[in-house]
């Protein structure tokens, strides 16, 4: 198999290419390849020639951060599961048996954190509007049905369950009229966030069908596109046949008096290095769009302050605005990637202390949890008790936003659900306990 056909045209690699990539690029032996393939029966794998040829340092595999960002690793799943799945592949077990075994392992990985399946499916009257989430009053999320994949998958993705092809695990819509109808009935909505998958996987003509109808809605201030395309396929804005038309669409949004907010997902400063990324960012900014950056803090990929400080400085130099550092969600191979909240806070603080005020637009570490986005502001001692200081950046209940609250310090806690209230018997987002008789 030949992998180097140049990177001008987009070339996807999927699980059927995995064995060849691991042999030819990583030089893995048969057993090591088998174990990675075993993991890939459970977790989705997709990458592309640009990521493989331009971003991964193959001489540093398996420790290379970009390799870890896109390739399954055998230690992402319990050893016994990997051995069982590897044996099934080795012995050419029937596909049905392998699929059943993989499903079993998958269901142990909390595939739907924070009720991703049925979360607040909004309604017009009694009719649910699929492909939408309306969690915060001013912002509606929309999942276009043609945008439900990515140029490459991140191993830590919290939406990974969408990518394994079970129809009942998918939620997406092609019905932009329903979106517009819903927004008209909800004057509090000012921002639409297209997400997925990656909306930039859509060609310009399809993207336009979703974006254009929103331009007639005076209540909408901003149209956001959550995307990893600048990191995984900057050619989308430079060399793709519809690159120019896509940029014209962005320009049209800006001319209509709305902010086209490009929410770029960058996990590591390496992703900013190729020249194509600089060109792509320049071209997007030239349309009048803004580019804000966000990523989760991931163990073994970007879990040190120097990496973040470097990343934010480079982003700022390139004209982008650092926005969020997230805490990895409680799903998938979370034991493998999770960074304790106490460490996440230290890493954030150390990085934040190293950058100028222009990069301090960034907020975090932030957990997108069921009641809202909770930021870990710090660790302190009050009345002799060590506590986390927290606040809601976003909340389903706007009353909670911006008010500090406390949790008992726990160096092992990795998620909101691991925390216990301090100086109170419940968190502000929890209902009051019924009064005992
Ligand atoms: C972060 C997030 C948003 C956007 O929130 P902003 O603070 O306005 O960027 C919207 N919906 C969900 C579910 C989110 O997690």
CSV table of C-alpha atoms and ligand atoms in Angstrom, one decimal:
chain,number,residue,atom,x,y,z
A,1,UNK,CA,0.0,0.0,0.0
A,2,UNK,CA,1.2,3.5,-0.9
A,3,UNK,CA,0.4,6.2,1.6
A,4,UNK,CA,2.3,9.1,0.1
A,5,UNK,CA,0.2,10.4,-2.7
A,6,UNK,CA,0.6,13.9,-1.6
A,7,UNK,CA,-1.7,15.8,0.7
A,8,UNK,CA,-3.4,18.2,-1.6
A,9,UNK,CA,-6.5,16.1,-2.0
A,10,UNK,CA,-8.2,14.8,1.1
A,11,UNK,CA,-7.6,11.0,1.7
A,12,UNK,CA,-9.3,9.3,4.6
A,13,UNK,CA,-7.9,6.2,6.4
A,14,UNK,CA,-10.3,4.0,8.3
A,15,UNK,CA,-10.0,0.7,10.3
A,16,UNK,CA,-9.4,-1.2,7.1
A,17,UNK,CA,-6.1,0.8,6.7
A,18,UNK,CA,-5.1,0.4,10.3
A,19,UNK,CA,-3.0,-2.7,10.0
A,20,UNK,CA,-1.0,-1.4,7.0
A,21,UNK,CA,-0.4,2.0,8.7
A,22,UNK,CA,0.8,0.3,11.9
A,23,UNK,CA,3.1,-1.9,10.0
A,24,UNK,CA,4.5,0.5,7.4
A,25,UNK,CA,4.6,3.7,9.5
A,26,UNK,CA,5.0,2.6,13.1
A,27,UNK,CA,6.9,-0.7,12.4
A,28,UNK,CA,4.7,-2.6,14.8
A,29,UNK,CA,5.0,-6.4,15.0
A,30,UNK,CA,2.0,-8.7,14.4
A,31,UNK,CA,0.9,-9.1,18.0
A,32,UNK,CA,1.1,-5.3,18.7
A,33,UNK,CA,-1.0,-4.6,15.6
A,34,UNK,CA,-3.5,-7.2,16.6
A,35,UNK,CA,-4.0,-5.6,20.0
A,36,UNK,CA,-4.5,-2.1,18.5
A,37,UNK,CA,-7.0,-3.6,16.0
A,38,UNK,CA,-8.8,-5.2,18.9
A,39,UNK,CA,-9.2,-1.8,20.5
A,40,UNK,CA,-10.4,-0.4,17.2
A,41,UNK,CA,-13.4,-2.9,17.2
A,42,UNK,CA,-14.7,-0.9,20.2
A,43,UNK,CA,-13.6,2.7,19.6
A,44,UNK,CA,-14.0,4.4,16.3
A,45,UNK,CA,-10.9,5.1,14.1
A,46,UNK,CA,-10.6,7.5,11.3
A,47,UNK,CA,-7.7,9.6,10.2
A,48,UNK,CA,-6.3,11.0,7.0
A,49,UNK,CA,-3.1,11.4,5.0
A,50,UNK,CA,-2.5,15.0,6.2
A,51,UNK,CA,-2.5,13.9,9.8
A,52,UNK,CA,-0.4,10.8,9.1
A,53,UNK,CA,2.2,12.6,6.9
A,54,UNK,CA,2.3,16.2,8.3
A,55,UNK,CA,1.4,16.0,12.0
A,56,UNK,CA,2.5,12.7,13.5
A,57,UNK,CA,6.2,12.2,14.4
A,58,UNK,CA,6.5,8.5,13.6
A,59,UNK,CA,10.0,8.3,15.1
A,60,UNK,CA,8.4,9.1,18.5
A,61,UNK,CA,5.5,6.6,18.3
A,62,UNK,CA,3.8,5.4,20.5
A,63,UNK,CA,4.5,8.4,22.7
A,64,UNK,CA,4.0,11.0,20.1
A,65,UNK,CA,1.1,13.2,21.2
A,66,UNK,CA,-0.6,13.4,17.8
A,67,UNK,CA,-0.3,9.6,17.4
A,68,UNK,CA,-2.0,9.2,20.7
A,69,UNK,CA,-4.6,11.8,19.6
A,70,UNK,CA,-5.8,9.7,16.7
A,71,UNK,CA,-4.6,6.1,17.0
A,72,UNK,CA,-6.2,3.6,19.3
A,73,UNK,CA,-3.7,2.3,22.0
A,74,UNK,CA,-3.9,-1.2,23.5
A,75,UNK,CA,-3.9,0.2,27.0
A,76,UNK,CA,-7.1,2.2,26.5
A,77,UNK,CA,-9.2,-0.8,27.4
A,78,UNK,CA,-8.9,-3.4,30.2
A,79,UNK,CA,-6.2,-5.9,29.4
A,80,UNK,CA,-8.7,-8.9,29.5
A,81,UNK,CA,-11.0,-7.2,27.0
A,82,UNK,CA,-8.2,-6.5,24.6
A,83,UNK,CA,-7.0,-10.1,24.8
A,84,UNK,CA,-10.5,-11.5,24.3
A,85,UNK,CA,-11.1,-9.3,21.2
A,86,UNK,CA,-7.6,-10.0,19.9
A,87,UNK,CA,-8.2,-13.7,20.2
A,88,UNK,CA,-11.5,-13.4,18.3
A,89,UNK,CA,-9.7,-11.6,15.4
A,90,UNK,CA,-6.7,-14.0,15.5
A,91,UNK,CA,-9.0,-17.0,15.2
A,92,UNK,CA,-11.2,-15.5,12.5
A,93,UNK,CA,-14.3,-15.6,14.7
A,94,UNK,CA,-17.6,-14.9,13.0
A,95,UNK,CA,-18.2,-11.1,12.5
A,96,UNK,CA,-21.4,-11.4,14.6
A,97,UNK,CA,-19.4,-12.8,17.6
A,98,UNK,CA,-16.7,-10.1,17.4
A,99,UNK,CA,-19.3,-7.3,17.1
A,100,UNK,CA,-21.2,-8.7,20.1
A,101,UNK,CA,-18.0,-8.8,22.2
A,102,UNK,CA,-17.1,-5.3,21.1
A,103,UNK,CA,-20.6,-4.0,22.0
A,104,UNK,CA,-20.3,-5.5,25.4
A,105,UNK,CA,-17.1,-3.6,26.1
A,106,UNK,CA,-18.5,-0.4,24.6
A,107,UNK,CA,-21.5,-0.4,26.9
A,108,UNK,CA,-19.1,-0.4,29.9
A,109,UNK,CA,-17.7,2.9,28.7
A,110,UNK,CA,-20.6,5.3,29.5
A,111,UNK,CA,-21.2,6.0,25.9
A,112,UNK,CA,-23.8,8.7,26.6
A,113,UNK,CA,-22.4,11.1,29.2
A,114,UNK,CA,-24.8,13.6,30.6
A,115,UNK,CA,-27.7,12.1,28.7
A,116,UNK,CA,-26.4,13.0,25.3
A,117,UNK,CA,-29.1,10.9,23.7
A,118,UNK,CA,-32.2,12.6,24.9
A,119,UNK,CA,-30.8,15.7,26.4
A,120,UNK,CA,-33.4,18.5,26.2
A,121,UNK,CA,-34.7,17.6,22.8
A,122,UNK,CA,-36.5,20.8,22.2
A,123,UNK,CA,-40.2,20.9,21.1
A,124,UNK,CA,-42.5,22.9,19.0
A,125,UNK,CA,-45.8,22.3,20.7
A,126,UNK,CA,-45.6,18.6,21.4
A,127,UNK,CA,-43.4,17.9,18.4
A,128,UNK,CA,-39.7,17.2,19.3
A,129,UNK,CA,-37.2,19.0,17.0
A,130,UNK,CA,-34.5,16.4,16.4
A,131,UNK,CA,-30.9,17.3,15.9
A,132,UNK,CA,-31.1,20.2,18.4
A,133,UNK,CA,-30.1,20.8,22.0
A,134,UNK,CA,-31.3,23.9,23.8
A,135,UNK,CA,-29.4,23.8,27.1
A,136,UNK,CA,-28.7,27.4,27.8
A,137,UNK,CA,-31.3,30.1,27.1
A,138,UNK,CA,-29.3,32.1,24.5
A,139,UNK,CA,-27.6,29.2,22.7
A,140,UNK,CA,-29.0,26.4,20.5
A,141,UNK,CA,-26.9,23.6,19.3
A,142,UNK,CA,-27.7,22.1,15.9
A,143,UNK,CA,-26.3,18.8,14.6
A,144,UNK,CA,-26.6,18.8,10.7
A,145,UNK,CA,-27.1,15.2,9.5
A,146,UNK,CA,-24.4,15.6,6.8
A,147,UNK,CA,-21.9,16.8,9.4
A,148,UNK,CA,-21.8,13.7,11.6
A,149,UNK,CA,-18.3,12.7,10.9
A,150,UNK,CA,-14.9,14.4,11.1
A,151,UNK,CA,-11.7,14.7,9.0
A,152,UNK,CA,-10.2,12.5,11.7
A,153,UNK,CA,-11.4,11.2,15.0
A,154,UNK,CA,-9.9,12.1,18.4
A,155,UNK,CA,-9.3,9.1,20.6
A,156,UNK,CA,-10.7,11.1,23.6
A,157,UNK,CA,-13.9,12.3,21.8
A,158,UNK,CA,-16.9,12.4,24.1
A,159,UNK,CA,-19.2,12.0,21.1
A,160,UNK,CA,-17.4,8.8,20.0
A,161,UNK,CA,-20.6,6.7,20.4
A,162,UNK,CA,-22.1,8.6,17.5
A,163,UNK,CA,-19.4,7.3,15.2
A,164,UNK,CA,-19.9,3.6,15.6
A,165,UNK,CA,-22.9,3.4,13.3
A,166,UNK,CA,-25.7,2.3,15.5
A,167,UNK,CA,-28.6,4.3,14.3
A,168,UNK,CA,-30.2,4.6,17.7
A,169,UNK,CA,-27.1,6.3,19.0
A,170,UNK,CA,-27.3,9.0,16.4
A,171,UNK,CA,-29.1,12.3,16.7
A,172,UNK,CA,-28.9,14.7,13.8
A,173,UNK,CA,-31.2,16.5,11.5
A,174,UNK,CA,-31.5,17.8,8.0
A,175,UNK,CA,-34.5,20.0,8.9
A,176,UNK,CA,-33.3,23.6,8.9
A,177,UNK,CA,-36.9,24.8,8.7
A,178,UNK,CA,-37.6,23.2,12.1
A,179,UNK,CA,-34.5,25.0,13.4
A,180,UNK,CA,-35.7,28.4,12.1
A,181,UNK,CA,-39.3,27.7,13.3
A,182,UNK,CA,-38.0,26.9,16.8
A,183,UNK,CA,-35.8,30.0,17.0
A,184,UNK,CA,-38.6,32.3,15.9
A,185,UNK,CA,-40.7,30.9,18.8
A,186,UNK,CA,-37.8,31.5,21.2
A,187,UNK,CA,-36.7,35.1,21.1
A,188,UNK,CA,-34.2,34.4,23.9
A,189,UNK,CA,-32.0,32.5,21.4
A,190,UNK,CA,-29.2,34.7,20.0
A,191,UNK,CA,-26.6,32.2,19.1
A,192,UNK,CA,-26.7,29.0,16.9
A,193,UNK,CA,-23.8,26.6,17.3
A,194,UNK,CA,-23.4,24.1,14.5
A,195,UNK,CA,-21.7,21.0,15.8
A,196,UNK,CA,-21.4,17.3,15.1
A,197,UNK,CA,-19.2,15.5,14.2
A,198,UNK,CA,-17.6,18.4,12.3
A,199,UNK,CA,-19.8,20.8,10.3
A,200,UNK,CA,-16.8,21.6,8.1
A,201,UNK,CA,-16.9,18.1,6.7
A,202,UNK,CA,-19.9,19.4,4.7
A,203,UNK,CA,-19.3,20.9,1.3
A,204,UNK,CA,-20.1,24.6,0.8
A,205,UNK,CA,-23.5,23.9,-0.9
A,206,UNK,CA,-24.8,21.8,2.0
A,207,UNK,CA,-23.4,24.1,4.7
A,208,UNK,CA,-25.0,27.1,2.9
A,209,UNK,CA,-28.4,25.4,3.2
A,210,UNK,CA,-28.1,25.4,6.9
A,211,UNK,CA,-26.5,28.8,7.4
A,212,UNK,CA,-28.3,31.1,4.9
A,213,UNK,CA,-31.8,30.8,6.5
A,214,UNK,CA,-30.4,32.1,9.8
A,215,UNK,CA,-29.3,35.3,8.2
A,216,UNK,CA,-32.9,36.6,8.0
A,217,UNK,CA,-33.4,36.2,11.8
A,218,UNK,CA,-32.6,39.6,13.4
A,219,UNK,CA,-32.5,38.0,16.9
A,220,UNK,CA,-29.4,36.0,15.9
A,221,UNK,CA,-26.1,37.7,16.8
A,222,UNK,CA,-23.7,34.9,16.1
A,223,UNK,CA,-23.5,31.7,14.1
A,224,UNK,CA,-20.8,29.4,15.5
A,225,UNK,CA,-19.1,26.5,13.8
A,226,UNK,CA,-17.5,24.0,16.2
A,227,UNK,CA,-14.7,22.3,14.2
A,228,UNK,CA,-11.4,20.5,14.2
A,229,UNK,CA,-10.9,21.1,10.5
A,230,UNK,CA,-8.0,23.7,10.9
A,231,UNK,CA,-6.1,21.0,12.8
A,232,UNK,CA,-7.0,17.9,10.8
A,233,UNK,CA,-7.5,19.3,7.3
A,234,UNK,CA,-6.6,23.0,6.7
A,235,UNK,CA,-6.8,22.3,3.0
A,236,UNK,CA,-10.6,22.7,3.5
A,237,UNK,CA,-10.0,26.5,3.4
A,238,UNK,CA,-7.0,26.7,1.0
A,239,UNK,CA,-6.9,23.9,-1.6
A,240,UNK,CA,-10.3,22.2,-1.6
A,241,UNK,CA,-12.3,23.0,-4.7
A,242,UNK,CA,-15.0,24.8,-2.6
A,243,UNK,CA,-12.5,26.6,-0.3
A,244,UNK,CA,-13.2,30.0,-2.0
A,245,UNK,CA,-17.0,29.5,-1.9
A,246,UNK,CA,-16.9,28.5,1.7
A,247,UNK,CA,-15.0,31.7,2.6
A,248,UNK,CA,-17.6,33.7,0.5
A,249,UNK,CA,-20.3,32.2,2.7
A,250,UNK,CA,-18.5,33.3,5.8
A,251,UNK,CA,-18.2,36.8,4.3
A,252,UNK,CA,-21.9,36.8,3.6
A,253,UNK,CA,-22.7,36.0,7.3
A,254,UNK,CA,-20.4,38.9,8.4
A,255,UNK,CA,-22.0,41.3,5.9
A,256,UNK,CA,-25.4,40.3,7.2
A,257,UNK,CA,-24.3,41.9,10.5
A,258,UNK,CA,-23.7,38.7,12.5
A,259,UNK,CA,-20.6,37.2,14.0
A,260,UNK,CA,-19.4,34.1,12.2
A,261,UNK,CA,-17.6,32.6,15.1
A,262,UNK,CA,-15.2,29.8,14.1
A,263,UNK,CA,-14.7,27.6,17.2
A,264,UNK,CA,-11.5,25.8,16.4
A,265,UNK,CA,-10.5,22.7,18.3
A,266,UNK,CA,-6.7,22.5,18.8
A,267,UNK,CA,-5.3,19.9,21.1
A,268,UNK,CA,-1.6,20.5,20.7
A,269,UNK,CA,0.7,23.2,19.4
A,270,UNK,CA,2.1,20.8,16.7
A,271,UNK,CA,-1.3,21.2,15.0
A,272,UNK,CA,-0.5,24.9,14.5
A,273,UNK,CA,2.9,24.4,12.7
A,274,UNK,CA,2.1,23.5,9.1
A,275,UNK,CA,2.2,26.4,6.8
A,276,UNK,CA,-1.3,25.5,5.5
A,277,UNK,CA,-2.8,26.2,8.9
A,278,UNK,CA,-1.4,29.7,8.9
A,279,UNK,CA,-2.8,30.3,5.4
A,280,UNK,CA,-6.2,28.8,6.4
A,281,UNK,CA,-6.5,31.0,9.5
A,282,UNK,CA,-5.5,34.1,7.5
A,283,UNK,CA,-8.1,33.4,4.9
A,284,UNK,CA,-10.9,32.8,7.5
A,285,UNK,CA,-10.0,36.0,9.4
A,286,UNK,CA,-10.0,37.9,6.1
A,287,UNK,CA,-13.7,37.2,5.8
A,288,UNK,CA,-14.3,39.1,9.0
A,289,UNK,CA,-15.0,35.9,10.9
A,290,UNK,CA,-13.5,35.4,14.4
A,291,UNK,CA,-11.6,32.3,15.4
A,292,UNK,CA,-11.7,31.2,19.0
A,293,UNK,CA,-9.9,28.1,20.3
A,294,UNK,CA,-10.7,25.3,22.7
A,295,UNK,CA,-9.7,21.8,23.7
A,296,UNK,CA,-9.8,19.4,26.6
A,297,UNK,CA,-6.8,18.7,28.9
A,298,UNK,CA,-5.8,15.1,28.1
A,299,UNK,CA,-3.4,13.0,30.0
A,300,UNK,CA,-0.3,12.0,27.8
A,301,UNK,CA,-1.4,14.3,25.0
A,302,UNK,CA,-1.3,17.9,26.4
A,303,UNK,CA,-1.2,17.6,30.2
A,304,UNK,CA,1.5,20.1,30.9
A,305,UNK,CA,1.5,23.9,31.3
A,306,UNK,CA,4.3,24.6,28.9
A,307,UNK,CA,2.3,22.9,26.1
A,308,UNK,CA,-0.8,25.1,26.7
A,309,UNK,CA,1.2,28.3,27.2
A,310,UNK,CA,3.0,27.7,23.9
A,311,UNK,CA,-0.3,26.8,22.2
A,312,UNK,CA,-2.1,29.9,23.4
A,313,UNK,CA,0.8,32.2,22.5
A,314,UNK,CA,1.0,30.8,19.0
A,315,UNK,CA,-2.8,31.0,18.5
A,316,UNK,CA,-2.7,34.7,19.6
A,317,UNK,CA,0.2,35.4,17.2
A,318,UNK,CA,-1.9,33.9,14.4
A,319,UNK,CA,-4.9,36.1,15.2
A,320,UNK,CA,-7.0,33.5,17.1
A,321,UNK,CA,-8.5,34.0,20.6
A,322,UNK,CA,-8.1,31.3,23.3
A,323,UNK,CA,-11.5,30.5,24.7
A,324,UNK,CA,-11.9,27.3,26.8
A,325,UNK,CA,-9.7,24.6,28.4
A,326,UNK,CA,-12.1,21.7,29.1
A,327,UNK,CA,-11.9,18.8,31.5
A,328,UNK,CA,-12.2,15.5,29.7
A,329,UNK,CA,-15.7,14.1,30.0
A,330,UNK,CA,-16.7,11.0,31.8
A,331,UNK,CA,-17.0,8.7,28.9
A,332,UNK,CA,-14.9,6.4,26.6
A,333,UNK,CA,-11.4,5.5,27.8
A,334,UNK,CA,-11.7,8.1,30.5
A,335,UNK,CA,-9.5,6.2,33.0
A,336,UNK,CA,-6.8,6.4,30.4
A,337,UNK,CA,-7.1,10.2,29.6
A,338,UNK,CA,-8.5,11.7,32.7
A,339,UNK,CA,-6.6,14.4,34.6
A,340,UNK,CA,-7.7,15.0,38.2
A,341,UNK,CA,-9.4,18.3,38.7
A,342,UNK,CA,-6.7,19.4,41.2
A,343,UNK,CA,-4.0,18.8,38.6
A,344,UNK,CA,-6.0,20.3,35.9
A,345,UNK,CA,-6.4,23.5,37.9
A,346,UNK,CA,-2.6,23.6,38.6
A,347,UNK,CA,-1.8,23.1,34.9
A,348,UNK,CA,-4.3,25.8,33.9
A,349,UNK,CA,-2.9,28.3,36.4
A,350,UNK,CA,0.7,27.6,35.5
A,351,UNK,CA,0.0,28.1,31.8
A,352,UNK,CA,-2.2,31.2,32.4
A,353,UNK,CA,0.6,32.8,34.5
A,354,UNK,CA,3.0,32.5,31.5
A,355,UNK,CA,0.9,34.3,28.9
A,356,UNK,CA,0.1,38.0,28.3
A,357,UNK,CA,-3.4,39.4,29.0
A,358,UNK,CA,-4.3,38.9,25.3
A,359,UNK,CA,-4.3,35.1,25.9
A,360,UNK,CA,-6.1,35.4,29.2
A,361,UNK,CA,-9.4,35.4,27.4
A,362,UNK,CA,-9.2,31.6,28.0
A,363,UNK,CA,-11.3,30.1,30.8
A,364,UNK,CA,-11.0,26.8,32.5
A,365,UNK,CA,-10.5,24.2,33.5
A,366,UNK,CA,-14.2,23.8,32.7
A,367,UNK,CA,-16.5,20.8,32.9
A,368,UNK,CA,-19.4,20.7,30.5
A,369,UNK,CA,-21.6,18.7,32.9
A,370,UNK,CA,-25.4,18.1,33.1
A,371,UNK,CA,-26.3,21.3,35.1
A,372,UNK,CA,-23.9,23.5,33.1
A,373,UNK,CA,-20.2,24.4,32.6
A,374,UNK,CA,-18.4,24.4,35.9
A,375,UNK,CA,-15.1,26.1,36.2
A,376,UNK,CA,-12.5,25.1,38.8
A,377,UNK,CA,-11.3,28.5,40.0
A,378,UNK,CA,-8.8,27.2,42.6
A,379,UNK,CA,-8.0,25.3,45.7
A,380,UNK,CA,-7.9,27.1,49.0
A,381,UNK,CA,-8.4,26.7,52.7
A,382,UNK,CA,-11.4,28.1,54.6
A,383,UNK,CA,-11.7,27.7,58.4
A,384,UNK,CA,-9.1,25.0,58.3
A,385,UNK,CA,-10.9,23.0,55.5
A,386,UNK,CA,-9.2,22.5,52.1
A,387,UNK,CA,-11.8,23.1,49.3
A,388,UNK,CA,-12.2,23.6,45.6
A,389,UNK,CA,-13.6,27.0,44.6
A,390,UNK,CA,-16.0,26.6,41.7
A,391,UNK,CA,-18.4,28.6,39.6
A,392,UNK,CA,-20.8,28.1,36.7
A,393,UNK,CA,-19.6,29.7,33.5
A,394,UNK,CA,-22.9,28.5,31.9
A,395,UNK,CA,-25.9,26.9,33.5
A,396,UNK,CA,-29.3,25.6,32.6
A,397,UNK,CA,-30.5,27.8,35.4
A,398,UNK,CA,-29.0,31.3,34.7
A,399,UNK,CA,-29.5,32.1,38.5
A,400,UNK,CA,-26.4,29.9,39.1
A,401,UNK,CA,-24.1,31.6,36.7
A,402,UNK,CA,-21.1,33.4,38.2
A,403,UNK,CA,-21.8,32.6,41.8
A,404,UNK,CA,-18.9,30.9,43.7
A,405,UNK,CA,-19.6,27.6,45.5
A,406,UNK,CA,-17.4,25.1,47.2
A,407,UNK,CA,-16.6,21.4,47.2
A,408,UNK,CA,-14.4,19.3,49.6
A,409,UNK,CA,-10.9,19.0,48.3
A,410,UNK,CA,-10.3,15.6,46.8
A,411,UNK,CA,-7.0,15.1,44.9
A,412,UNK,CA,-8.5,12.0,43.0
A,413,UNK,CA,-11.7,13.7,41.8
A,414,UNK,CA,-11.9,13.8,38.0
A,415,UNK,CA,-15.5,15.0,37.4
A,416,UNK,CA,-18.3,17.0,39.0
A,417,UNK,CA,-20.0,13.8,40.1
A,418,UNK,CA,-16.9,12.9,42.2
A,419,UNK,CA,-17.3,16.0,44.2
A,420,UNK,CA,-19.1,16.6,47.6
A,421,UNK,CA,-20.3,20.0,48.8
A,422,UNK,CA,-18.4,21.9,51.4
A,423,UNK,CA,-20.1,24.2,53.9
A,424,UNK,CA,-23.5,23.0,52.7
A,425,UNK,CA,-25.4,19.8,52.5
A,426,UNK,CA,-26.0,20.1,48.8
A,427,UNK,CA,-24.6,21.9,45.7
A,428,UNK,CA,-26.6,24.9,44.4
A,429,UNK,CA,-27.6,22.9,41.3
A,430,UNK,CA,-29.0,20.1,43.4
A,431,UNK,CA,-32.7,20.1,44.5
A,432,UNK,CA,-33.3,20.6,48.2
A,433,UNK,CA,-33.7,17.3,50.1
A,434,UNK,CA,-37.3,16.7,51.1
A,435,UNK,CA,-37.9,17.7,54.7
A,436,UNK,CA,-37.7,14.7,57.1
A,437,UNK,CA,-40.9,14.0,59.0
B,1,LIG,C1,-20.1,25.2,26.0
B,1,LIG,C2,-21.5,24.9,25.5
B,1,LIG,C3,-22.2,25.8,24.8
B,1,LIG,C4,-21.7,27.2,24.5
B,1,LIG,O1,-21.4,27.9,25.7
B,1,LIG,P1,-20.7,29.3,25.6
B,1,LIG,O2,-20.2,29.5,27.0
B,1,LIG,O3,-21.6,30.3,25.1
B,1,LIG,O4,-19.5,29.1,24.7
B,1,LIG,C5,-23.5,25.5,24.4
B,1,LIG,N1,-24.0,24.3,24.7
B,1,LIG,C6,-23.3,23.4,25.4
B,1,LIG,C7,-24.0,22.0,25.7
B,1,LIG,C8,-22.0,23.6,25.8
B,1,LIG,O5,-21.4,22.7,26.5
